[in-house]
Coordinates of C-alpha atoms in Angstrom, one line a residue:
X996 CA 27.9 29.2 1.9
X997 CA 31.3 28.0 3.7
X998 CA 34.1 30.9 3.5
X999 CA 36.9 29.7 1.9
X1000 CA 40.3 31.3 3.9
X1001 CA 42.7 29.8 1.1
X1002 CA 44.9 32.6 -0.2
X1003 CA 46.3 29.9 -2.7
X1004 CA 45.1 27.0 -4.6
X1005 CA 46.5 24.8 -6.9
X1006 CA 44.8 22.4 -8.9
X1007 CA 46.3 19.8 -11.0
X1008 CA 49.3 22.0 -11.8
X1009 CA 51.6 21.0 -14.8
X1010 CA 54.1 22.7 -16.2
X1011 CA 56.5 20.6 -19.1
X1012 CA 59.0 22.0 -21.2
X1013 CA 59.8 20.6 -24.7
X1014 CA 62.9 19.3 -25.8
X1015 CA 63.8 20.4 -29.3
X1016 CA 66.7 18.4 -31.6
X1017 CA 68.0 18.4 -34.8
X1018 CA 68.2 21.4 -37.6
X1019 CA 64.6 22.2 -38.0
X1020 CA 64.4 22.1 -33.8
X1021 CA 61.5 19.8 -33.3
X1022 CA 59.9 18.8 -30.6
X1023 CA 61.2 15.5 -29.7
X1024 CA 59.6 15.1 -25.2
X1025 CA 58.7 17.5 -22.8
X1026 CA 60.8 17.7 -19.5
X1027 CA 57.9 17.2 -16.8
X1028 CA 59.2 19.2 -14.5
X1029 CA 55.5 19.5 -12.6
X1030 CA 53.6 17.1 -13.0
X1031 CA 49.8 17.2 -11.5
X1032 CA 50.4 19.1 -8.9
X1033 CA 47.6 20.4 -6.3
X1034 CA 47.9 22.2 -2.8
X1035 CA 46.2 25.3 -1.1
X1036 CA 47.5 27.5 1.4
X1037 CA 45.5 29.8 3.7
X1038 CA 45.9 33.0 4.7
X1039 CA 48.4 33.7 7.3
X1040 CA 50.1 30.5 7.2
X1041 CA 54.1 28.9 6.2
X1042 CA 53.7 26.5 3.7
X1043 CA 57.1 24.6 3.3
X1044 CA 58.1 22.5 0.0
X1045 CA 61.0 20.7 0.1
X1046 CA 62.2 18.4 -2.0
X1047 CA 66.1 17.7 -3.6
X1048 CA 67.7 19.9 -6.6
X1049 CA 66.0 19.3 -9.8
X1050 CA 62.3 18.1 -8.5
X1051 CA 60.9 21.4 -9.6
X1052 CA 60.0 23.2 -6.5
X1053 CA 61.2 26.5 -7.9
X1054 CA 59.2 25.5 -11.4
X1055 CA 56.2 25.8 -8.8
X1056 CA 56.7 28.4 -7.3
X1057 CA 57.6 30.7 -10.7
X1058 CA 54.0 28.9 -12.3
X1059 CA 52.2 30.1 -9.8
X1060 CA 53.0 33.6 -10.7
X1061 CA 53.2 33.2 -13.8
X1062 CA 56.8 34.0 -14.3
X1063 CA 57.1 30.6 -16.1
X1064 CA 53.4 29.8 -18.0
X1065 CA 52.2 26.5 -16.9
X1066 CA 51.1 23.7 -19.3
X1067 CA 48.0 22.7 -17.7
X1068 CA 46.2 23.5 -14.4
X1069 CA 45.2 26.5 -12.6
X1070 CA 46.4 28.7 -9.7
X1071 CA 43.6 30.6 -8.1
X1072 CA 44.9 33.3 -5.5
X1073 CA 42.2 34.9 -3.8
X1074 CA 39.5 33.8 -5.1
X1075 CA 41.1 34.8 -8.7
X1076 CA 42.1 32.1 -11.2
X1077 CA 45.1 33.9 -12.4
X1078 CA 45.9 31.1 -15.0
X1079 CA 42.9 33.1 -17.1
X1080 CA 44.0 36.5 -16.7
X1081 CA 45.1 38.5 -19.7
X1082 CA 48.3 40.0 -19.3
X1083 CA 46.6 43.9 -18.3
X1084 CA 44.4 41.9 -15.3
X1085 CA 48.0 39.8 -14.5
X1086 CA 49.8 43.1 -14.0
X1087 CA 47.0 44.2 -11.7
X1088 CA 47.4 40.8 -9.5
X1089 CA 51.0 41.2 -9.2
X1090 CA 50.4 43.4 -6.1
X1091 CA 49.1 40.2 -4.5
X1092 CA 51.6 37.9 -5.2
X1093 CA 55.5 38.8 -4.7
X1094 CA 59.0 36.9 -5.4
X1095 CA 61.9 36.6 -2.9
X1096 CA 64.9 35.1 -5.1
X1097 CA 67.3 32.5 -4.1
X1098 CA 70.7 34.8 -4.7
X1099 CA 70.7 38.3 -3.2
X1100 CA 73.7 39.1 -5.6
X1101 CA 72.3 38.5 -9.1
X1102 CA 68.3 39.4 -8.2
X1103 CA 69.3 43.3 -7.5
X1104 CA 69.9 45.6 -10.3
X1105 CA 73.4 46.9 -9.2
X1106 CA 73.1 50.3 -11.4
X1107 CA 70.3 51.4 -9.1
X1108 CA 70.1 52.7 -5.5
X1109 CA 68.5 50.9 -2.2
X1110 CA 65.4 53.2 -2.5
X1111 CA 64.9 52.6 -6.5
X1112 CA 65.3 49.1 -6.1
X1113 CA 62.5 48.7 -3.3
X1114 CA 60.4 51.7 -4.4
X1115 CA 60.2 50.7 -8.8
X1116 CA 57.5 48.7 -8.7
X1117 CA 55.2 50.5 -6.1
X1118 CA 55.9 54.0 -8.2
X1119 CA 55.2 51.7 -11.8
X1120 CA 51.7 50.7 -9.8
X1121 CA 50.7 53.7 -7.8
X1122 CA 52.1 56.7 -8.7
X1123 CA 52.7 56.2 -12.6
X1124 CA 48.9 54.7 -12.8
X1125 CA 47.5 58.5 -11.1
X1126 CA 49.6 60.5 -14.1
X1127 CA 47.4 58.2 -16.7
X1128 CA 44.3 59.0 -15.2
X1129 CA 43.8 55.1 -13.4
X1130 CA 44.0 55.5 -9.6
X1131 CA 44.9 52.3 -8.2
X1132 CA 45.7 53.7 -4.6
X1133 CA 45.0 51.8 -1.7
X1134 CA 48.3 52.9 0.0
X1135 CA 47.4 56.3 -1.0
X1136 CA 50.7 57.1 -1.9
X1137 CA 51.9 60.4 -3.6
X1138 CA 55.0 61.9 -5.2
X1139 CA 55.4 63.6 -1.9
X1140 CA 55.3 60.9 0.9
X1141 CA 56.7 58.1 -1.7
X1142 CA 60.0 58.4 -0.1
X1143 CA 59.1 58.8 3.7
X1144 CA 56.7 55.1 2.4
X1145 CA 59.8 53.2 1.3
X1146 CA 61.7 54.7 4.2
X1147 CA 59.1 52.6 6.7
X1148 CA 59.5 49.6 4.7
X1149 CA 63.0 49.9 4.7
X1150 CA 62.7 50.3 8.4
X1151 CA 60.7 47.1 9.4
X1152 CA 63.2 45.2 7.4
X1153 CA 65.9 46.3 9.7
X1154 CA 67.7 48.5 6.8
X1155 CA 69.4 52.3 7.9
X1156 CA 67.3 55.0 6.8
X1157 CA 71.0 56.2 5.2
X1158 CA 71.0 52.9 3.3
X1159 CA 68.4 54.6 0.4
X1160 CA 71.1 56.5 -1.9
X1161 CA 73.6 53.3 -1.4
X1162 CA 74.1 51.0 -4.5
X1163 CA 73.8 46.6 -3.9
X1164 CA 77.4 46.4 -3.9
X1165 CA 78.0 48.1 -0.8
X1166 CA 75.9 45.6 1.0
X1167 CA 76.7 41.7 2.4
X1168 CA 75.1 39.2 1.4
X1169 CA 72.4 39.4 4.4
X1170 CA 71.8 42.8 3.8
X1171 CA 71.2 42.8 0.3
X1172 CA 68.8 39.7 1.0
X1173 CA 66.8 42.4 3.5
X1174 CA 66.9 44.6 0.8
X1175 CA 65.0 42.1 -1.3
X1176 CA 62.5 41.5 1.3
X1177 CA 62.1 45.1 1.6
X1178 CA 61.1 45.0 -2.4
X1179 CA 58.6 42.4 -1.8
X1180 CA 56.9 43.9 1.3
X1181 CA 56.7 47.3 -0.9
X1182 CA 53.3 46.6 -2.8
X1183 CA 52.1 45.3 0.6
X1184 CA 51.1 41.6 -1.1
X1185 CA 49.3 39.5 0.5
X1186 CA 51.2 36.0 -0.7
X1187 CA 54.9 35.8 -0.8
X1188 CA 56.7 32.6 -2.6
X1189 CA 60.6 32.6 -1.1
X1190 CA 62.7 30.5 -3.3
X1191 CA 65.2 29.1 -1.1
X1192 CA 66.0 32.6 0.6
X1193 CA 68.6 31.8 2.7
X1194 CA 70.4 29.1 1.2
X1195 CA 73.1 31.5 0.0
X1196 CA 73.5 32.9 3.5
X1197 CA 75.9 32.2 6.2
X1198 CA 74.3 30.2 9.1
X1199 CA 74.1 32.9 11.6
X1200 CA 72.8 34.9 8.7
X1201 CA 70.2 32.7 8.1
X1202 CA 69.0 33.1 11.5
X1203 CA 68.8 37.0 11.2
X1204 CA 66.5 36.8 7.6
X1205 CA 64.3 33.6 9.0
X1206 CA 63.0 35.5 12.3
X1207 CA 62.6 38.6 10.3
X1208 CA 60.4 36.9 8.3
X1209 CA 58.3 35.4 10.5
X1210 CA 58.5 38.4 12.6
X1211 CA 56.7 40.5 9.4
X1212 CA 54.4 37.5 8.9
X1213 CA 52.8 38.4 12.2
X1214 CA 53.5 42.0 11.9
X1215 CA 51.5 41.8 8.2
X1216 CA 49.8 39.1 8.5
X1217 CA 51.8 37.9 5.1
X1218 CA 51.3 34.2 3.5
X1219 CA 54.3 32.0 2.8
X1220 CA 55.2 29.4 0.1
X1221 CA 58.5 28.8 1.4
X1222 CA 60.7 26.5 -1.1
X1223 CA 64.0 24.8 0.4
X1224 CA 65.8 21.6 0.5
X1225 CA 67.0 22.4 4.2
X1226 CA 64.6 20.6 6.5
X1227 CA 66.0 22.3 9.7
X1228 CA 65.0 25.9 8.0
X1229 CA 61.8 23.9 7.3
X1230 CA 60.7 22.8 10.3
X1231 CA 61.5 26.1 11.8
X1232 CA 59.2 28.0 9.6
X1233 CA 56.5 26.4 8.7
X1234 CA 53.1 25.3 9.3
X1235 CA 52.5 22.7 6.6
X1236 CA 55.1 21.0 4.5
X1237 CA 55.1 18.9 1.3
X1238 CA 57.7 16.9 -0.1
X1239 CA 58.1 17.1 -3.7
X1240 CA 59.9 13.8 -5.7
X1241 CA 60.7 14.5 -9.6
X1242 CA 57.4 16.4 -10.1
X1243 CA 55.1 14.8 -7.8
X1244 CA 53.7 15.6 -4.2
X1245 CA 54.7 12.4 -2.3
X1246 CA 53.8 13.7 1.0
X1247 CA 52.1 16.7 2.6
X1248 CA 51.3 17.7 6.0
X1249 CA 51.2 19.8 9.3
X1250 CA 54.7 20.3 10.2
X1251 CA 54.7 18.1 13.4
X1252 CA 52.8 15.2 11.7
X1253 CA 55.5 15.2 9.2
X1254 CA 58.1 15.5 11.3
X1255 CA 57.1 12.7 13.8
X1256 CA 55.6 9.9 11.3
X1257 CA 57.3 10.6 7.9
X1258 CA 54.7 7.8 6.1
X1259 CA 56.7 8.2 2.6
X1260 CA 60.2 6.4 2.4
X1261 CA 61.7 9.1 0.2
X1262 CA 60.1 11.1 3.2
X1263 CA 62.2 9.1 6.1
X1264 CA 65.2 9.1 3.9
X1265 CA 65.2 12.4 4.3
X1266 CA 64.7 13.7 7.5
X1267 CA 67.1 10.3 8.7
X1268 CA 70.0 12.7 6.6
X1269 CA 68.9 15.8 8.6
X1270 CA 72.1 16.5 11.2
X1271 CA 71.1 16.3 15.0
X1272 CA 73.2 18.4 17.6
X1273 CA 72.6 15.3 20.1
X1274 CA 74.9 12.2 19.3
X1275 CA 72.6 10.1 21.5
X1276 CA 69.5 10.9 19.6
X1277 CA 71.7 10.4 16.6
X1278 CA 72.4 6.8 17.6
X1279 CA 68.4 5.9 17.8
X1280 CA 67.8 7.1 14.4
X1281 CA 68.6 4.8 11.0
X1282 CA 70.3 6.4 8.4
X1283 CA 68.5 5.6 5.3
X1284 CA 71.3 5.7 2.0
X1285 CA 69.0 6.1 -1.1
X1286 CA 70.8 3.9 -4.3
X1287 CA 71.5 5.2 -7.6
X1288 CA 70.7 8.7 -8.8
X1289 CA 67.6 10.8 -9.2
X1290 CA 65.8 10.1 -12.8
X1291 CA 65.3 12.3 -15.5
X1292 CA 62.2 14.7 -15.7
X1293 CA 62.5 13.7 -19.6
X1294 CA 61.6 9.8 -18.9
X1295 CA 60.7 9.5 -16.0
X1296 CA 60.0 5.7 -14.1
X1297 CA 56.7 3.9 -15.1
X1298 CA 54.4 3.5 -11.8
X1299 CA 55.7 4.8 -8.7
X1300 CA 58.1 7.8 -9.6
X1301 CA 60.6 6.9 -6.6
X1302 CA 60.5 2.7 -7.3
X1303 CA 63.8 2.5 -8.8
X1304 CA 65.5 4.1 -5.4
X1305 CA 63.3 2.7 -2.7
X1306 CA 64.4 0.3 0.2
X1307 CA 60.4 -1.2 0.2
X1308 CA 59.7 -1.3 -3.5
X1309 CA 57.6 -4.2 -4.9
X1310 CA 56.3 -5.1 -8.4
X1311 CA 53.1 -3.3 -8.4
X1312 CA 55.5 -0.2 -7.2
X1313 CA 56.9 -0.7 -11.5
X1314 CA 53.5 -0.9 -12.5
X1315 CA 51.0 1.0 -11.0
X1316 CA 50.9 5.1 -10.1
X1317 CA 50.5 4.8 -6.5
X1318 CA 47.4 7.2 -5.2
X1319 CA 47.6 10.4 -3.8
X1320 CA 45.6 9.9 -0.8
X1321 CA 44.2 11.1 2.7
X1322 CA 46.2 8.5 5.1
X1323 CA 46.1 10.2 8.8
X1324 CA 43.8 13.6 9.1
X1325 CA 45.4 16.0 6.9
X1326 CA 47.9 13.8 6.5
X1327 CA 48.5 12.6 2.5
X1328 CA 50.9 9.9 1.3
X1329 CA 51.6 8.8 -2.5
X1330 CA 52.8 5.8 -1.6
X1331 CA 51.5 1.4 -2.3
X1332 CA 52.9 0.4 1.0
X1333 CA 51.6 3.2 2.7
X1334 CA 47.8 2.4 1.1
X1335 CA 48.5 -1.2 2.1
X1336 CA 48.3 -3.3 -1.3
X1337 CA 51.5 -4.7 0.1

């Protein structure tokens, strides 16, 4: 039997939500903000999604924990279908699987201090589950060395041991982002999803929080789904990326496949917008301008999703879903022109 070193799978992934009108609030469409979706991830590796505002990368990455509950589909993280689990077994998991949020201001409780906010949810698991009789303990943990515990996970996120009793308003916008790694890093999970994590960041910010990640991702040996729509951040970080389009998967592979043969046009459109710090490379690349603007989830396009905005489109781009297929060794396209019927 072949070991399977996925930390993640997803499999046919859909996650709609209705649209309700008149008095009586009926049902009326769904918004298909994921739409037959499927990925894996293995352990130890960056998987970037990327994809513009309102494609439904953060829908993704909130199904797969769960956060948001998923139409259809199943997310199976470490070997455990989590889609099935009853909301007692989905607390258990939660250890596992960990949340870095886009804004560092709103996501931290500003009536609690540094050491509440990164220790609440490793005392709720570890030390609240010994007074109830249910050891759960593999960080054997006790009232005692609690404290000197989030004192080390404050450390390796580059936080002041002083920084404990301090309240989130008292911090910048990078520290307070640290401080949010440090929460996620607490229960010592195994997959972290970071939605857009330094978007709200200054640029030499973002440096800072990017190498600290990958920095504890060697250190931890930690698993990323890393959403963003910056392709430099990107290309930095990860190993594999996937380009998302109004629900769909249009292209997924290893970062320098992508990078140097983008095979989808909503792919190339991209990366030609992507800013180069060399005006001569500049010159040699094409800047694709994408017409009109992107549909809605509600209706969205018959046949290809991306037809009504693309340079190459053909009839049987209206008519037909393209298929989601293996086009260069790992290397997947959703794309007619791409599968040659045209």
């Amino acid at each position: 039997m072949q070991k399977n070193d996925n930390i993640l799978e997803v499999k046919n992934l859909k996650t709609y939500f209705p649209i309700k009108s008149g008095v009586l609030q009926r049902t009326v469409g769904h918004i298909k903000a994921v739409d037959d979706v499927s990925f894996s991830i293995k352990k130890g590796q960056t998987f970037g999604l990327v994809g513009e505002s309102g494609c439904g990368k953060t829908t993704i990455g909130r199904s797969i924990l769960r956060l948001v509950e998923p139409t259809a589909g199943s997310s199976i993280i470490d070997g455990v279908d989590i889609s099935k689990l009853k909301s007692k077994e989905l607390r258990s998991m939660r250890k596992k699987m960990q949340l870095i949020f886009q804004d560092p201001y709103s996501s931290l409780n500003p009536r609690l201090p540094v050491g509440e906010i990164i220790g609440e949810a490793v005392w709720e698991h570890y030390i609240r589950n010994q007074k109830n009789g249910t050891p759960d303990n593999e960080l054997n943990l006790t009232k005692e060395n609690f404290r000197d515990y989030i004192l080390s996970v404050m450390n390796d996120c580059g936080l002041f041991p002083y920084y404990i009793d301090r309240y989130p308003h008292e911090f910048s916008g990078g520290q307070r982002q640290r401080i949010c790694i440090a929460r996620a890093l607490a229960l010592n999970p195994g997959l972290i999803i970071a939605d857009e994590p330094v978007s709200a960041l200054d640029v030499s910010i973002q440096a800072q929080i990017i190498n600290l990640m990958k920095e504890l991702q060697e250190k931890r040996n930690l698993t990323y789904l890393f959403i963003s729509h910056d392709l430099s951040v990107v290309e930095y970080i990860s190993d594999v990326v996937a380009v998302m389009y109004l629900g769909n998967i249009v292209e997924m592979a290893p970062k320098k496949s992508l990078f140097g043969n983008p095979l989808h046009p909503y792919t190339e459109a991209l990366l030609s917008a992507v800013p180069y710090p060399d005006p001569a490379a500049k010159r040699n690349k094409k800047r694709i301008i994408l017409k009109g603007d992107l549909p809605s989830p509600a209706n969205p396009p018959v046949g290809c999703r991306f037809h009504t905005r693309c340079p190459y489109a053909k009839d049987i781009c209206a008519q037909k879903i393209p298929e989601y297929k293996e086009v260069a060794p790992e290397h997947y396209c959703m794309c007619h022109k791409v599968n040659g019927l045209f």
